[in-house]
């Protein structure tokens, strides 16, 4: 009898505890909380870098067993291209992808990555950009957590009406460019016009600008082959554009260690994927361009290319002088980049390998 009464008392106590817990709204344990994040990306939704960004979100979600959920906003729909980085810093978005060149002066050390260093492909430029950050850890990124970088293949010259076969042909032309690209086109004799890739198509179609200094990939990735008539292959002065993927620092510091590890592991894998996408685009973009009527691909002679190189060479010397005055080891930056370009160029996958991988993994399944 006493045992039965005791059992009833225990049941009543447990019921009270459960009820009081429900009234108080007991929070789930930290391990069961869902981390909701936003990802702002300036690439249009159909671009393969956006496809990779979306895959990144899903991969993180899968590897964390649903503990992290990321909503992806491509096409600058959450923050514009030039505002992505500060948007992450201020918490407008939690993760962001855009170009360092859209905010010149904000990243003084990393600007040198964009200068002409003989990048033969986007894969090589991507590998080198990540090496540069790991080696020097510039303080300009201290207000975020860096996930990874990627970078396009060498820039070339697009024009809509006038073919450019020699330096003199550039005089009087207004050419869209950003960051280091703007300095290159001005060194070559044209007038730079600062605008993002998202604006380039309309600016060229309306005749506001005469062309663009940019990687070949935008002919297909941004459909610019529809308005570009001439492409001048000036690879030897072609720059790259260093692009970041970063996450809000406060959000990052609040993650459990196992979640941080997932982000870092996936980021490392995505470096390789973006590198192959850039190489893929450069190859197929020219084929896409030539599929339009009356399109012309211009190869510079060796002598003419040497003239372009001489015209652009002072840009690196100027960077080293200016940034050394700021206390940055600019000459060391430059020498390191030259060495890493050589290193990765010897290890780069073939264009055909990159094309086959992208067509199998992204194009046919996106």
Short mmCIF file of C-alpha atoms in Angstrom, two decimals, residues 19-284:
data_model
loop_
_atom_site.label_atom_id
_atom_site.label_comp_id
_atom_site.label_asym_id
_atom_site.label_seq_id
_atom_site.Cartn_x
_atom_site.Cartn_y
_atom_site.Cartn_z
CA UNK A 19 4.35 20.95 -16.99
CA UNK A 20 6.48 23.70 -15.48
CA UNK A 21 9.15 23.08 -18.09
CA UNK A 22 6.59 23.40 -20.88
CA UNK A 23 5.23 26.63 -19.46
CA UNK A 24 8.72 28.09 -19.21
CA UNK A 25 9.51 27.16 -22.84
CA UNK A 26 12.54 24.95 -22.28
CA UNK A 27 15.11 25.62 -25.00
CA UNK A 28 16.59 22.76 -26.98
CA UNK A 29 20.22 21.90 -26.36
CA UNK A 30 22.79 23.77 -28.41
CA UNK A 31 23.50 20.70 -30.54
CA UNK A 32 19.88 20.55 -31.67
CA UNK A 33 19.52 24.22 -32.59
CA UNK A 34 19.25 25.02 -36.28
CA UNK A 35 21.66 27.72 -37.46
CA UNK A 36 19.88 29.80 -40.11
CA UNK A 37 22.20 31.76 -42.42
CA UNK A 38 21.90 33.97 -45.52
CA UNK A 39 24.36 33.96 -48.44
CA UNK A 40 24.65 37.01 -50.73
CA UNK A 41 26.27 36.38 -54.13
CA UNK A 42 26.66 38.81 -57.03
CA UNK A 43 26.76 36.20 -59.81
CA UNK A 44 23.49 35.65 -61.72
CA UNK A 45 21.54 32.51 -60.75
CA UNK A 46 22.41 30.58 -63.92
CA UNK A 47 26.16 31.22 -63.68
CA UNK A 48 28.09 28.11 -62.64
CA UNK A 49 29.70 29.99 -59.76
CA UNK A 50 26.16 30.48 -58.45
CA UNK A 51 25.44 26.81 -59.03
CA UNK A 52 28.51 26.05 -56.89
CA UNK A 53 27.36 28.51 -54.23
CA UNK A 54 24.00 26.75 -54.05
CA UNK A 55 25.75 23.37 -53.88
CA UNK A 56 27.96 24.75 -51.09
CA UNK A 57 24.86 25.59 -49.05
CA UNK A 58 23.38 22.13 -49.54
CA UNK A 59 26.68 20.38 -48.81
CA UNK A 60 27.12 22.21 -45.50
CA UNK A 61 23.52 21.41 -44.57
CA UNK A 62 24.03 17.72 -45.37
CA UNK A 63 27.33 17.36 -43.51
CA UNK A 64 25.92 19.06 -40.41
CA UNK A 65 22.84 16.80 -40.53
CA UNK A 66 20.56 19.77 -41.00
CA UNK A 67 21.98 21.81 -38.12
CA UNK A 68 22.96 24.54 -40.60
CA UNK A 69 20.53 25.89 -43.19
CA UNK A 70 21.68 28.51 -45.67
CA UNK A 71 19.40 30.60 -47.89
CA UNK A 72 21.22 31.64 -51.07
CA UNK A 73 20.55 35.04 -52.70
CA UNK A 74 22.24 35.19 -56.14
CA UNK A 75 22.32 38.08 -58.60
CA UNK A 76 22.98 40.75 -55.97
CA UNK A 77 19.40 40.38 -54.75
CA UNK A 78 20.34 40.85 -51.09
CA UNK A 79 23.30 43.22 -51.38
CA UNK A 80 24.78 44.74 -54.58
CA UNK A 81 28.15 43.52 -55.86
CA UNK A 82 30.12 46.42 -54.39
CA UNK A 83 28.31 46.13 -51.04
CA UNK A 84 28.62 42.39 -50.42
CA UNK A 85 31.70 42.55 -48.19
CA UNK A 86 30.46 45.36 -45.95
CA UNK A 87 27.09 43.64 -45.92
CA UNK A 88 28.73 40.62 -44.32
CA UNK A 89 30.64 42.79 -41.85
CA UNK A 90 27.43 44.55 -40.80
CA UNK A 91 25.33 41.39 -40.72
CA UNK A 92 23.04 42.23 -43.64
CA UNK A 93 24.05 38.81 -44.91
CA UNK A 94 25.94 36.12 -43.04
CA UNK A 95 28.00 34.86 -46.00
CA UNK A 96 29.04 36.78 -49.11
CA UNK A 97 30.74 36.28 -52.47
CA UNK A 98 32.00 39.14 -54.62
CA UNK A 99 35.15 40.77 -56.03
CA UNK A 100 37.79 42.64 -54.06
CA UNK A 101 38.19 44.99 -57.03
CA UNK A 102 34.71 46.46 -56.54
CA UNK A 103 36.02 48.33 -53.49
CA UNK A 104 39.49 49.53 -54.49
CA UNK A 105 41.57 50.71 -51.56
CA UNK A 106 39.72 48.48 -49.10
CA UNK A 107 42.17 45.57 -49.60
CA UNK A 108 45.61 47.15 -50.20
CA UNK A 109 47.66 43.97 -49.75
CA UNK A 110 45.46 41.71 -51.86
CA UNK A 111 45.25 44.16 -54.75
CA UNK A 112 48.54 42.78 -56.04
CA UNK A 113 46.92 39.42 -56.80
CA UNK A 114 44.92 41.12 -59.55
CA UNK A 115 47.95 42.58 -61.31
CA UNK A 116 49.34 40.77 -64.38
CA UNK A 117 51.45 37.86 -63.15
CA UNK A 118 51.18 35.54 -66.13
CA UNK A 119 48.18 33.56 -64.90
CA UNK A 120 47.53 31.01 -67.67
CA UNK A 121 44.10 29.95 -66.39
CA UNK A 122 41.44 30.50 -63.76
CA UNK A 123 42.45 27.27 -62.03
CA UNK A 124 45.99 28.56 -61.51
CA UNK A 125 44.78 32.03 -60.47
CA UNK A 126 42.39 30.45 -57.95
CA UNK A 127 45.10 28.31 -56.38
CA UNK A 128 47.49 31.26 -56.19
CA UNK A 129 44.88 33.58 -54.63
CA UNK A 130 44.29 31.11 -51.79
CA UNK A 131 48.00 30.55 -51.29
CA UNK A 132 48.54 34.30 -51.01
CA UNK A 133 45.99 34.63 -48.22
CA UNK A 134 47.29 31.62 -46.29
CA UNK A 135 50.87 32.86 -46.56
CA UNK A 136 50.37 36.51 -45.58
CA UNK A 137 46.99 36.62 -43.74
CA UNK A 138 46.42 40.33 -44.57
CA UNK A 139 44.89 42.29 -41.70
CA UNK A 140 42.34 43.77 -44.14
CA UNK A 141 40.27 40.60 -43.61
CA UNK A 142 40.33 40.68 -39.81
CA UNK A 143 36.69 41.83 -39.62
CA UNK A 144 35.38 38.61 -41.22
CA UNK A 145 36.16 34.92 -41.32
CA UNK A 146 37.61 34.02 -44.71
CA UNK A 147 36.30 30.77 -46.20
CA UNK A 148 38.11 30.80 -49.55
CA UNK A 149 38.97 32.76 -52.70
CA UNK A 150 38.66 32.08 -56.41
CA UNK A 151 39.85 34.01 -59.46
CA UNK A 152 39.23 34.10 -63.20
CA UNK A 153 41.58 33.49 -66.10
CA UNK A 154 43.51 36.29 -67.83
CA UNK A 155 41.54 39.34 -68.88
CA UNK A 156 41.11 40.20 -72.55
CA UNK A 157 39.64 43.12 -74.47
CA UNK A 158 36.06 43.18 -75.79
CA UNK A 159 34.82 45.83 -78.20
CA UNK A 160 31.38 46.30 -79.71
CA UNK A 161 32.08 48.31 -82.88
CA UNK A 162 35.79 48.92 -83.41
CA UNK A 163 38.39 46.14 -83.73
CA UNK A 164 41.57 46.67 -81.69
CA UNK A 165 44.68 45.29 -83.36
CA UNK A 166 47.29 47.71 -82.02
CA UNK A 167 47.74 50.08 -79.10
CA UNK A 168 46.75 53.10 -81.15
CA UNK A 169 43.29 51.59 -81.74
CA UNK A 170 42.51 51.97 -78.03
CA UNK A 171 42.78 55.73 -78.02
CA UNK A 172 39.46 57.44 -77.40
CA UNK A 173 37.66 54.21 -76.43
CA UNK A 174 35.72 53.95 -73.16
CA UNK A 175 36.28 50.51 -71.69
CA UNK A 176 34.45 49.00 -68.71
CA UNK A 177 36.84 47.73 -66.10
CA UNK A 178 37.26 47.54 -62.35
CA UNK A 179 40.16 47.72 -59.95
CA UNK A 180 43.45 46.79 -61.53
CA UNK A 181 41.74 46.28 -64.89
CA UNK A 182 40.92 50.00 -64.98
CA UNK A 183 44.57 50.86 -64.45
CA UNK A 184 45.60 48.48 -67.23
CA UNK A 185 43.24 49.90 -69.85
CA UNK A 186 44.30 53.44 -68.99
CA UNK A 187 47.97 52.46 -69.21
CA UNK A 188 47.17 51.07 -72.67
CA UNK A 189 45.62 54.37 -73.76
CA UNK A 190 41.86 53.91 -73.29
CA UNK A 191 39.55 55.55 -70.77
CA UNK A 192 38.32 53.34 -67.94
CA UNK A 193 34.68 53.13 -66.90
CA UNK A 194 33.95 51.58 -63.51
CA UNK A 195 30.99 49.19 -63.55
CA UNK A 196 30.20 45.67 -62.39
CA UNK A 197 29.65 42.71 -64.71
CA UNK A 198 25.95 42.96 -63.97
CA UNK A 199 25.91 46.38 -65.66
CA UNK A 200 28.24 45.62 -68.57
CA UNK A 201 25.73 44.06 -71.00
CA UNK A 202 23.36 47.02 -70.90
CA UNK A 203 26.16 49.61 -71.03
CA UNK A 204 27.62 47.99 -74.17
CA UNK A 205 24.24 47.43 -75.83
CA UNK A 206 23.30 51.10 -75.36
CA UNK A 207 26.67 52.35 -76.58
CA UNK A 208 27.51 54.02 -73.27
CA UNK A 209 30.85 52.22 -73.38
CA UNK A 210 32.86 50.83 -76.28
CA UNK A 211 33.78 47.56 -74.66
CA UNK A 212 35.14 45.81 -71.58
CA UNK A 213 38.42 44.48 -70.19
CA UNK A 214 37.43 41.19 -68.65
CA UNK A 215 37.91 37.40 -68.71
CA UNK A 216 36.54 35.40 -71.63
CA UNK A 217 34.05 33.58 -69.42
CA UNK A 218 31.58 36.48 -69.35
CA UNK A 219 30.93 35.99 -73.07
CA UNK A 220 28.93 32.93 -72.04
CA UNK A 221 28.43 33.20 -68.28
CA UNK A 222 26.95 36.70 -68.56
CA UNK A 223 25.74 36.35 -72.20
CA UNK A 224 27.92 39.25 -73.34
CA UNK A 225 28.69 37.52 -76.66
CA UNK A 226 25.30 38.84 -77.74
CA UNK A 227 26.63 42.42 -77.82
CA UNK A 228 30.41 42.00 -78.24
CA UNK A 229 31.69 41.81 -81.82
CA UNK A 230 35.48 41.76 -81.36
CA UNK A 231 37.71 39.99 -78.82
CA UNK A 232 41.40 40.93 -78.68
CA UNK A 233 43.43 38.18 -77.02
CA UNK A 234 45.96 40.20 -75.03
CA UNK A 235 46.79 37.44 -72.52
CA UNK A 236 50.22 38.76 -71.57
CA UNK A 237 48.71 41.86 -69.93
CA UNK A 238 45.62 40.03 -68.75
CA UNK A 239 44.90 40.49 -65.07
CA UNK A 240 42.79 38.33 -62.80
CA UNK A 241 40.12 39.35 -60.30
CA UNK A 242 40.41 37.96 -56.80
CA UNK A 243 36.98 36.96 -55.45
CA UNK A 244 36.17 36.23 -51.84
CA UNK A 245 33.76 34.01 -49.93
CA UNK A 246 33.60 35.25 -46.34
CA UNK A 247 31.35 34.83 -43.31
CA UNK A 248 30.31 37.25 -40.57
CA UNK A 249 32.86 37.03 -37.77
CA UNK A 250 30.40 37.09 -34.86
CA UNK A 251 28.34 34.31 -36.43
CA UNK A 252 31.48 32.29 -37.04
CA UNK A 253 32.72 32.65 -33.47
CA UNK A 254 29.37 31.38 -32.23
CA UNK A 255 29.56 28.12 -34.19
CA UNK A 256 30.44 24.84 -32.45
CA UNK A 257 33.84 23.50 -33.44
CA UNK A 258 32.40 20.64 -35.48
CA UNK A 259 30.32 23.08 -37.56
CA UNK A 260 33.40 25.23 -38.18
CA UNK A 261 35.25 22.15 -39.40
CA UNK A 262 32.49 21.36 -41.91
CA UNK A 263 32.66 24.89 -43.33
CA UNK A 264 36.45 24.73 -43.65
CA UNK A 265 36.44 21.26 -45.20
CA UNK A 266 33.80 22.16 -47.78
CA UNK A 267 35.55 25.45 -48.56
CA UNK A 268 38.80 23.65 -49.32
CA UNK A 269 36.99 21.33 -51.73
CA UNK A 270 35.18 24.21 -53.41
CA UNK A 271 38.47 25.96 -54.28
CA UNK A 272 39.20 23.16 -56.75
CA UNK A 273 35.66 23.23 -58.14
CA UNK A 274 35.66 26.99 -58.79
CA UNK A 275 39.09 26.74 -60.40
CA UNK A 276 37.80 24.16 -62.88
CA UNK A 277 34.68 26.24 -63.57
CA UNK A 278 36.83 29.25 -64.50
CA UNK A 279 38.98 27.19 -66.86
CA UNK A 280 35.85 25.62 -68.36
CA UNK A 281 34.24 28.99 -69.01
CA UNK A 282 37.31 30.45 -70.69
CA UNK A 283 37.41 27.58 -73.17
CA UNK A 284 33.72 27.26 -73.98
#
